[in-house]
Every structure is written in C-alpha cells, then in structure tokens.
Amino acid sequence: MNFKFQPWFPVLFFGLFLLLGLAIVDDYGISWDESIQRRHGRVSIDYAAEKLGVDNYTKLEPDWDLEDYQWSNYGMIYQITANLLEQAFGWEQDFYRYYKLRHVMNFLLLWLAMMYFYRTVKLRFPDHEWYPLLGTLALILSPRIFAHGFYNPKDHILLVFYLISVFTLLRFLRHRTWRNLVFHAFATGLALNTRLPALIVPLTTICILGFELLRERKFIGQNLGWLGVYLPLAIAFMVPFFPFLWEDTFTRLIAAFSEMSDFEWDSHVLLFGDNLHALDLPAYYIPAWILITTPIIYLLLMFTGIFATLKNMIGSMRDLRLWRNDDELSDFAQLGLSIGPILVVIILHSTLYNGWRHLHFVYPGLVYLLMIGFDYAQRNWARQQVQRVVFGAALLFTAVQMVRYHPHQNVYFNEAIQGEPLMVRFEMDYWGTGFRDAFLQLADQIPEGEVRSVKCEIWPCKDNFYSLPPEAKAKLRLEGAWHKADYLATNFTYANSRYDRRDLKLHFANPAVEIAPGGHLIIGVYKLKEE
C-alpha cells in the first residue's frame, strides 16, 4: 500500500466500529432463541443460588430444576451474565430493556472478537501493517456474521470465544511460555462454556503438541509438561461458569459430550427449493450455504489461501513434517480449526438447524485463510495493484450491500443466487428478527390514539411485539383469533404462506407492510379486514 500506515489507525478503526454498532444496535429484532436462552440462564442461576445457599432469592416460576432440565448440558456463561445484569438494573419485567441489554452485550462481544482477530492476523503478518486492518474489515463486512453479532445468543457467543481461544493457541505456539499456556487454557475453558463444539480447540492443541512430541525429540520434556497441565487447567477454568458441572463433574461432562453427538431435531430445512430432513442432510448442505452467502471475491481468496496452505503442507511432507516454520504452523492450525468442523459435521452426518449458523464459528478462520490467499497472490501473481483494487472494490461493494440490507443482513445472498423468489427456495428470516422492523413501520401507519390488532403466525413475532418501544406498542395489540384480527404477520415459515404470497392469493393480495431487503421478501403484514 502506498498510503503510509499510522499507529493510530487501529484505534480510530475500532473506535468508529464501536460507535457505529452502538448507534444501530436498536435496529435489530428479536431472534427465536433469545427468550429460550434467557430462561436457560435463569434456571442455571436458580441452581447456583441453591447450591451456594443464597438467601432471599426468588426462584423462577415455574420451578425448573437444572438436574432434569433438557438443556442442562449447555454452558451458560453468557446467559447467566445477562440475567444477572437485568436483575441488577431491575429490568426483569421490561421486555424492551432486557432484550436491548442482550443486543448491546452481543455487539460488545463482537467488537472484542474483532480486536482479537486483528491481533491474530498481526501475529501472522507482523511486517505487513495493513493486513490486520484489511482482514478485520473483511470479517466485519461479512453480512450474515455482522447481523448475527447483534442478536444471536448462542452461535455468535461460540464464535467470539472460539476466535479468542484460537488466538491464544497461535500465540502460544509462537511464544511458548507458561504464561501464554495459562491464558490459552483460560480461553479454552470459556470457549467450552459456550458450546461444546469448541472441543476442537483443545483437540487441536493436544494433537499439535503430541505430533511435536513424536517428531521433535528435543521437545519431549517441555511438551509433556504442557500436555499434562493444559487440559486439566482448561476444565478447571470451565467448571466455575458451568453450574451443572459443580457436582459429579466428569460423569456429567462425558454425558454432555455424548448428548451433543446424539442430538436429534426431527424437522425440515429448505435449500435450493428442496425440503430436506434435518436428520438426513446431504453432504453439500453446509458447503452450499457458505458458498451462496459469502461475497464471491472473499470465496476466491479463501480458496487461494487453502491452496497455499496445502501446497506448503505437501512441501513439508517430504521431510515427514506438516510445517517448516511458525507461519506454516499457524496456517496449518487455522486450516484444521476452520475446515475440520465442516468435515466432522459431514462425516458424522450431524443434525443441523436452519442455514449454517451452527458453524459460524469457523468463519473467522476462513477469513484468516482469505488473508493468506491475498498475501500469496501479492507475492506470486502479476499486477499486484490490480489485485488490491479488486479486493478494495469487493470490500466497498459489500459495505454498500450491507447498508442496503440494513438491518436484515442475515438474509444476504451473493450474486450467484438469482431467479425465482428466494423465499420459496431458501430459509430466509427463519428466526423472525424482521418482525420488529415490520411492526415499527405498521405503527407509523396507524393514526395517534388508534389501536390495531395483529395475528402472529409464529412465536418470534410475539417477542418482537413485546420488545417494541412503548410509543409503537401503544398502537398495536396481539390477537389470537384470525377472525378478530386486523392484520396477519408472517415470516413465511410455512410452505402454504410462501406459495400463497408468491401467487398473491387470499389476504396476501392486501399487504400493509412488506420487508424485502435486496428485493427479497422476508416478512409481511397483511390486511385481514377491509378498511
């Protein structure tokens, strides 16, 4: 880059990102899982309060018992923290405030994760001052990841702590001190406390140290010591934030891993117009979602980065190694931590929910490989300036697209997807976050002092109604009976709704509000009564 890098650029970059996020945090709606995850946290707090003998504590009604609770095997560090904060502020009965609190928390965690990603890229490219900022900007300008960073209470939390634990691993592999190992163990414990798929981080750590133990004889004593301390320390950091593991720790931990591997969700998902059973997904399911929801230039650079990393690995294998230096070790680790979970899901035929949000946590690693690809292209291909212009143009174009879609970047598709209405071919706003935007627009249409009733076709619609600002909520009320309601609100979850809207049948011919980011319909409010 010809433009000289200044030391204060990162401070300005992250300062502006913080201000932007806090300015738009209230634009995002409530996702399907937020109320569920809130209850999970409260059940864990009830259990912890009982075990700690906390007096004058009012338990959740109905009286849930964590011992028999269906979701007891999930780490609850985020949910517990959010519940304690809402209680501290006295917002337990204020839907608008306690959901906004969680969205602010989600964004602040995203902001923190971006700083750690910056440090990760800087660790790999210490002599390329612009690379860490470019990589971090590419990660921020990833539409679906950006949107989920405001309201996803579980997959996004895993992404954050997975990213941080990967940074601590790469730092430890470059600078092998006991201090860095302890930090890595702490980050691993936090990651395991979010979602158990983070198990791949300690597995990768152990495999790398174990391989060195076999390959590099000089590391035997050192690596044995680290292997003996790391995993017990990570579990020790995990348990305090995981109340269910306070008793019978190892038996319950094994049960949690077993339940994760046997999890079933007997439902269907939509991809390319095919209604697929979640228990029998094709091998292309996750790769397809990644390919159609990631900007195309990003994909080309990611594949280049994967090629460069594999090329180095093949070169190393001539010496019976997998890497020859610290840079190649970092790339090898990121390749495994990013591609590995995708391969595991395919090989194990894992059950997945809508889209690829369960595997969002691998995406920062793919962006890391994107920067490996960009660096490889700069070093090996002609016309470096053209490559920079193309990458810069891709970042700018994606930013413009995200502004167009705002606040519905969660339904972004790249330019490869064209043709028939997307809502009859793909999962769109399956979590219903767009209901909030629709309700706000509907409220603007209703004269002051008047009230209209709305029939919700699906549950998240109700949570978005409850979380409305008071002035908008005053103009609307929920109605359970179709024949009494003025409007129907839907996110087209059901097939008949999708096709009836496409063909403009029944009430779908009378829209009051339709949310269509990028021209793709995701939410509609339709008149059930003639005015």
Coordinates of C-alpha atoms in Angstrom, one line a residue:
M1 CA 0.0 0.0 0.0
N2 CA 1.3 3.4 -0.9
F3 CA -0.7 5.2 1.7
K4 CA 1.5 5.3 4.8
F5 CA 0.2 3.4 7.8
Q6 CA -0.1 5.3 11.1
P7 CA 0.0 3.7 14.6
W8 CA -3.3 5.4 15.5
F9 CA -5.2 3.9 12.6
P10 CA -6.3 0.8 14.5
V11 CA -7.5 3.0 17.5
L12 CA -9.6 5.1 15.1
F13 CA -10.9 2.0 13.2
F14 CA -12.1 0.2 16.4
G15 CA -13.4 3.4 17.9
L16 CA -15.6 4.1 14.8
F17 CA -16.7 0.5 14.7
L18 CA -17.8 0.8 18.4
L19 CA -19.7 4.0 17.8
L20 CA -21.4 2.5 14.7
G21 CA -22.5 -0.6 16.5
L22 CA -23.9 1.2 19.5
A23 CA -25.8 3.6 17.1
I24 CA -27.6 0.8 15.2
V25 CA -28.0 -1.8 18.0
D26 CA -31.6 -0.9 18.5
D27 CA -32.4 -1.5 14.8
Y28 CA -32.3 -5.3 15.1
G29 CA -35.2 -7.5 16.1
I30 CA -35.5 -10.4 18.5
S31 CA -34.5 -13.8 17.4
W32 CA -36.3 -17.1 18.0
D33 CA -33.8 -18.3 20.6
E34 CA -33.4 -15.2 22.8
S35 CA -36.3 -15.9 25.2
I36 CA -35.4 -19.6 25.3
Q37 CA -31.7 -18.8 26.2
R38 CA -32.9 -16.2 28.7
R39 CA -34.8 -19.0 30.5
H40 CA -31.8 -21.3 30.3
G41 CA -29.7 -18.7 32.2
R42 CA -32.3 -18.2 34.8
V43 CA -32.6 -21.9 35.5
S44 CA -28.8 -22.1 35.9
I45 CA -28.9 -19.1 38.3
D46 CA -31.6 -20.8 40.4
Y47 CA -29.5 -23.9 40.6
A48 CA -26.3 -22.0 41.5
A49 CA -28.2 -19.9 44.2
E50 CA -29.5 -23.1 45.8
K51 CA -26.1 -24.8 45.8
L52 CA -24.4 -21.7 47.2
G53 CA -27.1 -21.2 49.9
V54 CA -28.0 -17.7 48.8
D55 CA -30.8 -16.4 51.0
N56 CA -33.7 -14.1 50.0
Y57 CA -33.6 -15.3 46.4
T58 CA -36.9 -15.7 44.4
K59 CA -36.8 -18.7 42.1
L60 CA -38.1 -18.7 38.5
E61 CA -41.7 -19.7 38.0
P62 CA -42.5 -22.4 37.0
D63 CA -39.9 -24.0 39.3
W64 CA -37.5 -25.6 36.8
D65 CA -34.8 -28.0 38.1
L66 CA -31.5 -27.9 36.4
E67 CA -30.9 -31.6 37.3
D68 CA -33.8 -32.6 35.0
Y69 CA -33.6 -29.7 32.6
Q70 CA -33.4 -30.6 28.9
W71 CA -30.6 -28.0 28.2
S72 CA -28.6 -28.6 31.4
N73 CA -25.6 -29.8 29.4
Y74 CA -25.0 -26.4 27.7
G75 CA -22.6 -23.9 29.1
M76 CA -24.4 -20.8 30.3
I77 CA -21.7 -18.1 30.9
Y78 CA -23.4 -15.6 28.6
Q79 CA -27.0 -16.4 29.7
I80 CA -26.1 -16.2 33.4
T81 CA -24.3 -12.9 32.9
A82 CA -27.2 -11.4 31.0
N83 CA -29.7 -12.5 33.6
L84 CA -27.6 -11.1 36.5
L85 CA -27.3 -7.8 34.7
E86 CA -31.0 -7.4 34.0
Q87 CA -31.7 -8.2 37.7
A88 CA -29.1 -5.7 38.8
F89 CA -30.8 -3.0 36.7
G90 CA -34.3 -4.0 37.7
W91 CA -35.4 -4.8 34.1
E92 CA -36.8 -8.3 34.6
Q93 CA -40.3 -7.2 33.6
D94 CA -39.2 -4.8 30.9
F95 CA -39.0 -6.6 27.5
Y96 CA -37.7 -3.7 25.6
R97 CA -34.8 -3.1 28.0
Y98 CA -33.7 -6.6 28.8
Y99 CA -33.6 -7.5 25.1
K100 CA -31.7 -4.3 24.3
L101 CA -29.3 -5.2 27.1
R102 CA -28.6 -8.5 25.4
H103 CA -28.1 -6.9 22.0
V104 CA -25.6 -4.4 23.4
M105 CA -23.8 -7.3 25.1
N106 CA -23.8 -9.3 21.8
F107 CA -22.3 -6.4 19.9
L108 CA -19.7 -5.6 22.6
L109 CA -18.6 -9.3 22.4
L110 CA -18.4 -9.0 18.6
W111 CA -16.3 -5.8 18.9
L112 CA -14.0 -7.6 21.3
A113 CA -13.7 -10.6 18.9
M114 CA -12.7 -8.2 16.1
M115 CA -9.9 -6.9 18.2
Y116 CA -8.6 -10.4 18.8
F117 CA -8.9 -11.2 15.1
Y118 CA -6.8 -8.1 14.4
R119 CA -4.2 -9.4 16.8
T120 CA -4.4 -12.9 15.1
V121 CA -3.7 -11.5 11.7
K122 CA -1.0 -9.2 13.1
L123 CA 0.7 -12.3 14.7
R124 CA 0.8 -13.9 11.3
F125 CA 1.9 -10.8 9.3
P126 CA 4.0 -8.6 11.7
D127 CA 5.7 -6.9 8.7
H128 CA 2.5 -6.1 6.8
E129 CA 0.9 -3.2 8.7
W130 CA -2.2 -3.0 6.5
Y131 CA -3.1 -6.7 6.5
P132 CA -4.6 -6.9 10.1
L133 CA -6.9 -4.0 9.3
L134 CA -7.9 -5.4 5.9
G135 CA -8.6 -8.8 7.3
T136 CA -10.6 -7.4 10.2
L137 CA -12.6 -5.2 7.8
A138 CA -13.4 -8.2 5.6
L139 CA -14.6 -10.1 8.7
I140 CA -16.8 -7.1 9.8
L141 CA -18.1 -6.7 6.2
S142 CA -19.4 -10.3 6.2
P143 CA -23.2 -9.6 6.1
R144 CA -24.6 -12.6 7.9
I145 CA -21.9 -12.7 10.6
F146 CA -22.4 -9.0 11.2
A147 CA -26.2 -9.3 11.7
H148 CA -25.9 -12.3 14.0
G149 CA -23.4 -10.4 16.1
F150 CA -26.3 -8.3 17.4
Y151 CA -28.9 -10.9 18.4
N152 CA -27.7 -14.5 18.2
P153 CA -27.4 -15.6 21.9
K154 CA -25.5 -18.9 21.3
D155 CA -23.8 -19.5 17.9
H156 CA -22.4 -15.9 18.0
I157 CA -21.1 -16.4 21.6
L158 CA -19.3 -19.5 20.5
L159 CA -17.8 -17.6 17.5
V160 CA -16.4 -14.9 19.9
F161 CA -14.8 -17.3 22.4
Y162 CA -13.7 -19.7 19.8
L163 CA -11.9 -16.9 18.0
I164 CA -10.2 -15.7 21.2
S165 CA -9.1 -19.3 22.1
V166 CA -7.6 -19.7 18.6
F167 CA -5.6 -16.5 19.0
T168 CA -4.3 -17.7 22.4
L169 CA -3.3 -21.0 20.8
L170 CA -1.5 -19.4 17.9
R171 CA 0.3 -17.0 20.3
F172 CA 1.3 -19.9 22.5
L173 CA 2.6 -21.9 19.5
R174 CA 4.9 -18.9 18.6
H175 CA 5.9 -17.9 22.1
R176 CA 5.9 -20.9 24.3
T177 CA 5.8 -19.7 27.8
W178 CA 3.8 -20.9 30.8
R179 CA 2.1 -17.6 30.9
N180 CA 0.8 -18.0 27.4
L181 CA -0.3 -21.6 28.1
V182 CA -2.3 -20.5 31.1
F183 CA -4.0 -17.8 29.1
H184 CA -4.8 -20.4 26.4
A185 CA -6.2 -22.8 29.0
F186 CA -8.4 -20.0 30.3
A187 CA -9.7 -19.0 26.8
T188 CA -10.3 -22.7 26.1
G189 CA -12.4 -23.1 29.3
L190 CA -14.5 -20.1 28.3
A191 CA -15.0 -21.4 24.8
L192 CA -16.1 -24.8 26.1
N193 CA -18.5 -23.0 28.4
T194 CA -20.3 -21.5 25.3
R195 CA -20.9 -24.6 23.1
L196 CA -19.2 -28.0 23.2
P197 CA -18.2 -27.9 19.5
A198 CA -15.3 -25.7 20.9
L199 CA -13.8 -29.1 21.9
I200 CA -11.9 -28.9 18.6
V201 CA -9.6 -26.2 20.1
P202 CA -8.2 -28.5 22.9
L203 CA -8.1 -31.4 20.5
T204 CA -6.0 -29.3 18.0
T205 CA -3.7 -28.1 20.8
I206 CA -3.1 -31.7 22.1
C207 CA -2.6 -33.0 18.5
I208 CA 0.0 -30.4 17.6
L209 CA 1.9 -30.8 20.9
G210 CA 1.6 -34.6 20.5
F211 CA 2.9 -34.6 17.0
E212 CA 5.9 -32.5 18.0
L213 CA 6.5 -34.9 20.9
L214 CA 6.8 -37.7 18.4
R215 CA 8.6 -35.8 15.6
E216 CA 10.9 -33.4 17.6
R217 CA 12.8 -35.2 20.3
K218 CA 14.1 -32.0 21.8
F219 CA 10.6 -31.0 22.9
I220 CA 9.8 -34.2 24.8
G221 CA 10.1 -32.9 28.4
Q222 CA 8.7 -29.5 27.6
N223 CA 5.7 -30.8 25.7
L224 CA 4.9 -33.5 28.2
G225 CA 4.7 -30.8 30.9
W226 CA 2.4 -28.6 28.8
L227 CA 0.2 -31.6 27.8
G228 CA -0.1 -32.6 31.5
V229 CA -1.2 -29.2 32.6
Y230 CA -3.2 -27.7 29.7
L231 CA -6.4 -29.8 29.6
P232 CA -6.9 -30.1 33.4
L233 CA -6.4 -26.4 33.7
A234 CA -8.9 -25.7 30.9
I235 CA -11.5 -27.9 32.6
A236 CA -10.8 -26.1 35.9
F237 CA -11.5 -22.8 34.2
M238 CA -14.6 -24.1 32.6
V239 CA -16.4 -25.6 35.7
P240 CA -16.9 -22.4 37.8
F241 CA -19.0 -20.9 35.0
F242 CA -20.9 -24.1 34.3
P243 CA -23.1 -24.8 37.4
F244 CA -24.4 -28.1 36.1
L245 CA -20.8 -29.5 36.4
W246 CA -20.3 -28.5 40.0
E247 CA -21.3 -31.9 41.1
D248 CA -20.2 -35.2 39.6
T249 CA -18.1 -33.2 37.2
F250 CA -16.5 -35.8 35.0
T251 CA -19.6 -38.0 34.7
R252 CA -21.8 -35.1 33.7
L253 CA -19.1 -33.8 31.3
I254 CA -19.0 -37.1 29.5
A255 CA -22.8 -37.1 29.3
A256 CA -22.8 -33.7 27.9
F257 CA -20.4 -34.7 25.1
S258 CA -22.5 -37.8 24.5
E259 CA -25.7 -35.9 24.2
M260 CA -24.1 -33.4 21.8
S261 CA -23.1 -36.2 19.4
D262 CA -26.5 -37.9 19.6
F263 CA -28.6 -34.7 19.3
E264 CA -31.7 -35.0 17.1
W265 CA -34.1 -32.4 15.7
D266 CA -36.9 -34.0 13.8
S267 CA -37.8 -31.2 11.4
H268 CA -37.0 -29.9 7.9
V269 CA -34.9 -27.2 6.3
L270 CA -35.1 -25.6 2.9
L271 CA -32.2 -25.3 0.4
F272 CA -32.5 -24.8 -3.4
G273 CA -36.2 -25.4 -3.2
D274 CA -35.7 -28.9 -1.6
N275 CA -37.3 -29.6 1.7
L276 CA -34.6 -31.6 3.5
H277 CA -35.0 -33.7 6.6
A278 CA -32.6 -32.3 9.4
L279 CA -31.7 -35.9 10.4
D280 CA -30.6 -36.8 6.9
L281 CA -28.9 -33.8 5.3
P282 CA -26.8 -34.2 2.2
A283 CA -23.0 -33.7 2.4
Y284 CA -23.2 -30.4 0.4
Y285 CA -25.6 -28.7 2.9
I286 CA -23.0 -26.7 4.8
P287 CA -20.6 -26.0 1.9
A288 CA -23.5 -24.8 -0.2
W289 CA -24.7 -22.3 2.5
I290 CA -21.2 -21.0 2.9
L291 CA -20.8 -20.6 -0.9
I292 CA -24.0 -18.7 -1.5
T293 CA -23.9 -16.4 1.5
T294 CA -20.2 -15.3 1.3
P295 CA -19.1 -12.5 -1.1
I296 CA -17.7 -14.0 -4.2
I297 CA -14.3 -12.3 -4.1
Y298 CA -13.9 -13.5 -0.5
L299 CA -14.5 -17.0 -1.6
L300 CA -11.9 -16.8 -4.4
L301 CA -9.3 -15.5 -1.9
M302 CA -10.3 -18.2 0.7
F303 CA -9.7 -21.0 -1.9
T304 CA -6.4 -19.4 -2.8
G305 CA -5.4 -19.4 0.9
I306 CA -6.4 -23.0 1.3
F307 CA -4.4 -23.9 -1.8
A308 CA -1.3 -22.0 -0.5
T309 CA -1.6 -23.7 2.9
L310 CA -2.0 -27.2 1.4
K311 CA 0.9 -26.5 -1.0
N312 CA 3.2 -25.7 1.9
M313 CA 2.0 -28.8 3.8
I314 CA 2.8 -31.0 0.8
G315 CA 6.3 -29.4 0.6
S316 CA 6.8 -30.1 4.3
M317 CA 5.8 -33.8 4.0
R318 CA 8.9 -34.5 2.0
D319 CA 10.7 -34.1 5.4
L320 CA 8.0 -36.0 7.2
R321 CA 6.6 -32.8 8.6
L322 CA 3.4 -30.8 8.4
W323 CA 5.0 -27.4 8.7
R324 CA 8.5 -26.0 8.5
N325 CA 8.2 -22.7 10.5
D326 CA 5.9 -20.8 12.8
D327 CA 4.0 -19.2 9.9
E328 CA 3.2 -22.6 8.3
L329 CA 2.3 -24.0 11.8
S330 CA -0.2 -21.1 12.2
D331 CA -1.7 -21.7 8.8
F332 CA -1.9 -25.4 9.4
A333 CA -3.7 -24.9 12.7
Q334 CA -6.2 -22.4 11.2
L335 CA -6.9 -24.8 8.3
G336 CA -7.8 -27.6 10.7
L337 CA -9.8 -25.3 13.0
S338 CA -11.8 -24.0 10.1
I339 CA -12.2 -26.9 7.7
G340 CA -12.1 -29.6 10.3
P341 CA -15.5 -28.8 11.9
I342 CA -17.2 -28.8 8.5
L343 CA -15.7 -32.2 7.6
V344 CA -16.7 -33.6 11.0
V345 CA -20.3 -32.5 10.5
I346 CA -20.3 -34.1 7.1
I347 CA -18.7 -37.3 8.1
L348 CA -20.8 -37.7 11.3
H349 CA -23.9 -36.8 9.4
S350 CA -24.7 -34.3 12.2
T351 CA -28.1 -32.8 12.7
L352 CA -28.2 -29.1 11.8
Y353 CA -30.8 -26.3 12.1
N354 CA -31.6 -23.7 9.5
G355 CA -28.8 -22.3 7.4
W356 CA -25.2 -22.7 8.6
R357 CA -25.3 -20.6 11.8
H358 CA -24.2 -23.7 13.9
L359 CA -20.8 -23.4 12.1
H360 CA -20.4 -19.6 12.0
F361 CA -17.6 -20.1 14.5
V362 CA -15.3 -21.4 11.7
Y363 CA -15.8 -18.3 9.6
P364 CA -13.1 -16.1 11.2
G365 CA -10.6 -18.8 10.4
L366 CA -11.8 -18.8 6.7
V367 CA -11.2 -15.0 6.7
Y368 CA -7.7 -15.7 8.1
L369 CA -7.2 -18.0 5.1
L370 CA -8.5 -15.3 2.9
M371 CA -5.6 -13.1 4.0
I372 CA -3.2 -16.0 3.4
G373 CA -4.7 -16.1 -0.2
F374 CA -4.3 -12.4 -0.6
D375 CA -0.7 -12.5 0.5
Y376 CA 0.0 -15.4 -1.8
A377 CA -1.5 -13.6 -4.7
Q378 CA 0.6 -10.5 -3.9
R379 CA 3.8 -12.5 -3.8
N380 CA 3.2 -14.8 -6.8
W381 CA 0.8 -13.2 -9.2
A382 CA 1.5 -10.3 -11.5
R383 CA -0.5 -7.0 -11.4
Q384 CA -0.4 -6.5 -7.6
Q385 CA -2.0 -3.1 -7.9
V386 CA -5.0 -4.7 -9.8
Q387 CA -5.4 -7.3 -7.1
R388 CA -5.5 -4.6 -4.4
V389 CA -8.1 -2.6 -6.4
V390 CA -10.3 -5.6 -6.9
F391 CA -10.1 -6.6 -3.2
G392 CA -10.8 -3.0 -2.1
A393 CA -13.7 -2.8 -4.6
A394 CA -15.1 -6.0 -3.2
L395 CA -15.0 -4.6 0.4
L396 CA -16.7 -1.4 -0.7
F397 CA -19.4 -3.2 -2.7
T398 CA -20.1 -5.5 0.2
A399 CA -20.4 -2.5 2.5
V400 CA -22.9 -0.8 0.2
Q401 CA -24.9 -4.1 0.1
M402 CA -24.9 -4.2 3.9
V403 CA -26.3 -0.7 4.0
R404 CA -29.0 -1.6 1.5
Y405 CA -30.0 -4.7 3.5
H406 CA -29.8 -3.0 6.9
P407 CA -30.9 -4.2 9.4
H408 CA -31.5 -7.5 7.6
Q409 CA -28.0 -8.6 6.6
N410 CA -28.9 -12.0 7.9
V411 CA -30.7 -12.8 4.6
Y412 CA -27.8 -11.7 2.4
F413 CA -27.0 -13.9 -0.7
N414 CA -24.2 -13.3 -3.1
E415 CA -24.7 -12.6 -6.8
A416 CA -24.6 -16.3 -7.7
I417 CA -28.2 -16.6 -6.5
Q418 CA -30.8 -15.3 -8.9
G419 CA -34.1 -16.3 -10.4
E420 CA -37.4 -17.4 -8.7
P421 CA -38.4 -15.7 -5.4
L422 CA -35.8 -16.7 -2.8
M423 CA -38.4 -17.3 -0.1
V424 CA -39.7 -20.4 -1.9
R425 CA -36.2 -21.8 -2.4
F426 CA -34.2 -20.9 0.8
E427 CA -34.5 -20.4 4.5
M428 CA -34.9 -16.6 4.8
D429 CA -35.7 -14.8 8.1
Y430 CA -36.3 -18.1 9.9
W431 CA -35.6 -16.5 13.3
G432 CA -38.2 -13.8 12.7
T433 CA -36.0 -10.8 13.6
G434 CA -37.6 -8.7 10.8
F435 CA -40.9 -8.6 12.7
R436 CA -39.7 -5.7 14.7
D437 CA -39.0 -3.6 11.7
A438 CA -42.4 -4.6 10.2
F439 CA -44.2 -3.6 13.4
L440 CA -42.5 -0.2 13.6
Q441 CA -43.5 0.5 10.0
L442 CA -47.1 -0.6 10.7
A443 CA -47.3 1.6 13.8
D444 CA -46.2 4.6 11.7
Q445 CA -49.3 4.0 9.5
I446 CA -51.8 4.0 12.4
P447 CA -53.1 7.4 13.5
E448 CA -52.4 8.6 17.0
G449 CA -54.9 7.3 19.6
E450 CA -56.0 4.3 17.5
V451 CA -55.1 0.6 18.0
R452 CA -54.9 -2.2 15.5
S453 CA -54.8 -6.0 16.3
V454 CA -52.3 -8.4 14.8
K455 CA -52.4 -12.1 14.5
C456 CA -48.9 -13.7 14.7
E457 CA -48.4 -16.7 12.6
I458 CA -45.3 -17.8 14.5
W459 CA -43.8 -17.3 18.0
P460 CA -40.9 -14.9 17.4
C461 CA -43.5 -12.4 16.1
K462 CA -44.8 -12.1 19.7
D463 CA -41.4 -11.5 21.2
N464 CA -40.7 -8.7 18.7
F465 CA -44.1 -7.1 19.6
Y466 CA -43.3 -7.2 23.3
S467 CA -39.8 -5.7 22.7
L468 CA -41.2 -2.6 20.8
P469 CA -40.6 0.9 22.2
P470 CA -43.6 2.0 24.2
E471 CA -44.9 4.5 21.7
A472 CA -45.1 1.9 18.9
K473 CA -46.5 -0.8 21.2
A474 CA -49.4 1.5 22.2
K475 CA -50.8 1.4 18.7
L476 CA -50.8 -2.4 18.4
R477 CA -52.1 -5.4 20.3
L478 CA -51.8 -9.1 19.7
E479 CA -54.9 -11.1 18.8
G480 CA -55.1 -14.9 18.9
A481 CA -58.2 -15.4 16.7
W482 CA -58.0 -14.9 12.9
H483 CA -61.5 -13.5 12.5
K484 CA -60.9 -10.8 15.2
A485 CA -57.5 -9.6 13.9
D486 CA -57.0 -6.6 11.6
Y487 CA -53.7 -8.0 10.3
L488 CA -51.7 -11.2 9.9
A489 CA -47.9 -11.0 10.4
T490 CA -45.8 -13.8 8.9
N491 CA -42.2 -14.7 8.0
F492 CA -43.3 -17.4 5.5
T493 CA -42.1 -20.3 7.6
Y494 CA -44.9 -22.5 6.3
A495 CA -45.0 -23.6 2.7
N496 CA -48.5 -22.6 2.1
S497 CA -47.7 -19.0 3.2
R498 CA -44.7 -18.9 0.8
Y499 CA -46.6 -20.1 -2.2
D500 CA -49.8 -18.1 -1.5
R501 CA -47.8 -14.9 -1.3
R502 CA -46.0 -15.7 -4.5
D503 CA -49.3 -16.2 -6.2
L504 CA -51.0 -13.3 -4.3
K505 CA -53.8 -15.5 -3.0
L506 CA -56.2 -14.6 -0.2
H507 CA -55.1 -11.8 2.2
F508 CA -51.6 -11.9 0.7
A509 CA -53.0 -9.7 -2.1
N510 CA -53.5 -6.9 0.5
P511 CA -50.1 -6.0 2.0
A512 CA -49.8 -3.4 4.7
V513 CA -46.1 -3.8 5.2
E514 CA -43.6 -6.0 3.4
I515 CA -39.9 -6.2 4.3
A516 CA -37.8 -7.0 1.3
P517 CA -34.1 -6.3 1.8
G518 CA -32.2 -6.5 -1.5
G519 CA -35.6 -7.1 -3.2
H520 CA -36.1 -10.4 -1.4
L521 CA -39.3 -10.7 0.6
I522 CA -38.7 -12.0 4.2
I523 CA -41.6 -10.6 6.4
G524 CA -45.1 -9.4 5.6
V525 CA -48.0 -7.9 7.4
Y526 CA -51.3 -8.3 5.6
K527 CA -54.8 -6.9 6.0
L528 CA -57.4 -9.4 7.1
K529 CA -60.2 -6.9 7.1
E530 CA -61.3 -4.3 4.5
E531 CA -61.0 -0.8 5.7

